[in-house]
Coordinates of C-alpha atoms in Angstrom, one line a residue:
M1 CA 85.5 -7.4 -19.5
E2 CA 84.0 -4.1 -19.3
W3 CA 82.2 -4.4 -22.6
K4 CA 80.6 -7.6 -21.4
K5 CA 79.2 -5.7 -18.4
R6 CA 77.9 -3.0 -20.7
I7 CA 76.3 -5.6 -23.0
L8 CA 74.8 -7.3 -20.0
A9 CA 73.5 -4.0 -18.5
F10 CA 72.1 -3.0 -21.9
G11 CA 70.4 -6.4 -22.3
L12 CA 68.9 -6.3 -18.8
T13 CA 67.6 -2.8 -19.4
A14 CA 66.0 -3.9 -22.7
V15 CA 64.3 -6.9 -21.0
L16 CA 63.0 -4.7 -18.2
L17 CA 61.7 -2.0 -20.6
T18 CA 60.1 -4.6 -22.8
S19 CA 58.3 -6.3 -19.9
G20 CA 57.3 -3.0 -18.4
V21 CA 55.8 -1.8 -21.6
T22 CA 54.0 -5.2 -22.0
A23 CA 52.6 -4.9 -18.4
L24 CA 51.4 -1.4 -19.0
A25 CA 49.8 -2.3 -22.3
A26 CA 47.7 -5.0 -20.5
V27 CA 46.2 -2.5 -18.0
G28 CA 43.1 -0.6 -19.0
T29 CA 41.9 -2.9 -21.9
S30 CA 38.3 -3.7 -22.4
D31 CA 38.9 -7.1 -20.8
N32 CA 40.6 -5.5 -17.8
P33 CA 39.5 -1.9 -17.5
L34 CA 41.4 0.5 -15.2
V35 CA 38.9 2.2 -12.8
T36 CA 39.8 5.1 -10.6
L37 CA 38.4 5.7 -7.1
S38 CA 37.1 9.1 -8.1
Y39 CA 35.1 7.5 -10.9
L40 CA 33.6 5.1 -8.5
K41 CA 32.7 7.8 -6.0
E42 CA 31.5 10.5 -8.3
G43 CA 30.2 8.9 -11.5
F44 CA 29.3 5.2 -11.0
T45 CA 27.9 5.4 -7.5
K46 CA 25.7 8.5 -8.2
A47 CA 24.4 6.8 -11.3
I48 CA 23.5 3.6 -9.5
L49 CA 21.9 5.5 -6.6
S50 CA 19.9 7.6 -9.1
Q51 CA 18.6 4.5 -10.9
T52 CA 17.8 2.7 -7.7
Q53 CA 15.9 5.7 -6.3
Q54 CA 13.9 5.9 -9.6
K55 CA 12.9 2.3 -9.3
I56 CA 11.9 2.7 -5.7
D57 CA 9.8 5.8 -6.6
D58 CA 8.1 3.9 -9.4
A59 CA 7.3 0.9 -7.2
Q60 CA 6.0 3.1 -4.4
A61 CA 3.7 5.0 -6.8
T62 CA 2.4 1.7 -8.2
Y63 CA 1.7 0.3 -4.8
E64 CA 0.1 3.5 -3.5
K65 CA -2.2 3.5 -6.5
K66 CA -3.2 -0.1 -5.9
L67 CA -3.8 0.6 -2.2
D68 CA -5.9 3.6 -3.0
E69 CA -8.0 1.5 -5.5
K70 CA -8.5 -1.2 -2.8
I71 CA -9.5 1.4 -0.2
A72 CA -11.9 3.0 -2.6
A73 CA -13.4 -0.4 -3.6
A74 CA -13.8 -1.4 0.1
G75 CA -15.6 1.8 0.8
K76 CA -18.1 1.2 -2.0
Q77 CA -18.9 -2.4 -1.0
E78 CA -22.3 -2.6 0.4
G79 CA -22.5 -4.9 3.4
S80 CA -18.9 -4.7 4.2
D81 CA -18.0 -5.7 7.7
T82 CA -16.8 -2.5 9.4
T83 CA -15.7 -4.2 12.6
G84 CA -15.2 -1.6 15.4
A85 CA -16.3 1.3 13.2
Y86 CA -19.7 2.8 12.3
A87 CA -20.6 3.4 8.7
V88 CA -23.0 6.1 7.6
V89 CA -25.8 4.6 5.4
E90 CA -28.4 6.7 3.7
L91 CA -31.8 5.3 2.5
T92 CA -34.4 6.9 0.4
A93 CA -38.1 6.5 1.2
G94 CA -39.3 2.9 0.5
Q95 CA -35.9 1.2 0.6
T96 CA -35.5 -1.8 3.0
F97 CA -32.3 -2.3 5.0
Y98 CA -31.4 -5.9 5.9
P99 CA -28.8 -6.0 8.8
Q100 CA -26.8 -9.0 9.8
V101 CA -27.3 -10.7 13.2
G102 CA -25.2 -9.1 15.9
G103 CA -25.0 -5.8 14.1
E104 CA -25.8 -2.5 15.5
L105 CA -27.6 0.5 14.1
M106 CA -28.7 4.0 15.1
L107 CA -31.3 6.1 13.4
R108 CA -29.7 9.6 13.0
A109 CA -32.3 11.3 10.8
G110 CA -35.7 10.5 9.2
R111 CA -38.4 8.0 10.0
A112 CA -38.1 4.2 9.8
T113 CA -39.9 1.1 11.1
T114 CA -38.7 -2.3 11.9
T115 CA -40.1 -5.8 11.4
G116 CA -39.2 -8.6 13.7
G117 CA -37.5 -8.2 17.1
M118 CA -34.8 -5.7 17.7
L119 CA -33.3 -4.7 21.0
D120 CA -33.3 -1.0 21.8
T121 CA -30.1 -1.0 23.9
T122 CA -30.5 2.7 24.9
A123 CA -33.9 2.1 26.5
G124 CA -33.3 -1.6 27.3
T125 CA -36.5 -2.7 25.7
P126 CA -37.3 -5.0 22.7
V127 CA -38.9 -3.4 19.6
D128 CA -41.3 -5.5 17.6
N129 CA -42.9 -4.1 14.4
G130 CA -42.5 -0.5 15.5
A131 CA -41.0 2.8 14.7
L132 CA -37.3 3.4 15.5
T133 CA -36.4 6.4 17.8
E134 CA -33.7 8.8 16.7
N135 CA -30.4 8.5 18.5
H136 CA -31.2 5.2 20.1
L137 CA -28.8 2.3 19.5
Y138 CA -30.4 -0.9 18.3
M139 CA -29.0 -4.4 18.3
V140 CA -30.0 -7.0 15.7
T141 CA -30.9 -10.2 17.4
V142 CA -32.5 -12.4 14.6
S143 CA -31.8 -12.7 10.9
S144 CA -35.3 -11.9 9.8
Q145 CA -35.2 -8.3 10.9
T146 CA -35.5 -5.4 8.5
V147 CA -35.7 -1.7 8.7
K148 CA -38.0 0.1 6.2
A149 CA -37.4 3.8 5.4
D150 CA -40.6 5.8 5.6
S151 CA -38.7 8.9 4.5
N152 CA -35.1 9.7 3.6
V153 CA -33.1 8.1 6.5
T154 CA -29.6 8.3 7.8
L155 CA -28.3 5.4 9.8
L156 CA -25.1 4.6 11.6
V157 CA -24.4 0.9 11.1
R158 CA -21.8 -1.5 12.6
G159 CA -21.7 -4.9 10.9
G160 CA -22.8 -6.3 7.6
Y161 CA -25.9 -5.4 5.7
T162 CA -27.7 -5.3 2.3
I163 CA -30.1 -2.7 0.9
R164 CA -33.0 -3.4 -1.4

């Protein structure tokens, strides 16, 4: 009977070894790769974070460039509505400035005359077909008003306008 026990033990050992080798052979194949925690922490995660950071930097650079272009284009638009802020407008002698109704302007330097009725809010008086006074704030009350530069003129303007 002892030889039967030895054969049975040998058979069982052979079966266990065969199934163990088969199980180990299936781990780490291209279909089922074996990945270690250190690889995930040191290699894979750093590579993914690096690629992600590069994409974020590229996108940020692209959007900053687009924003800078839009800001530059908005600053160049004549007649842009600068609600709440004054824009510096320079005219050469002979140019005519056409402000929008409700706009404000202040003559900072030079000589200019107005056509139509404008309200001098500094003095509290209307100005009809007359010279503008430096450092007085004027309000545009009708659409037919213009300001003609008699010399080189610097204006502070709030509201839309065109220059011809």
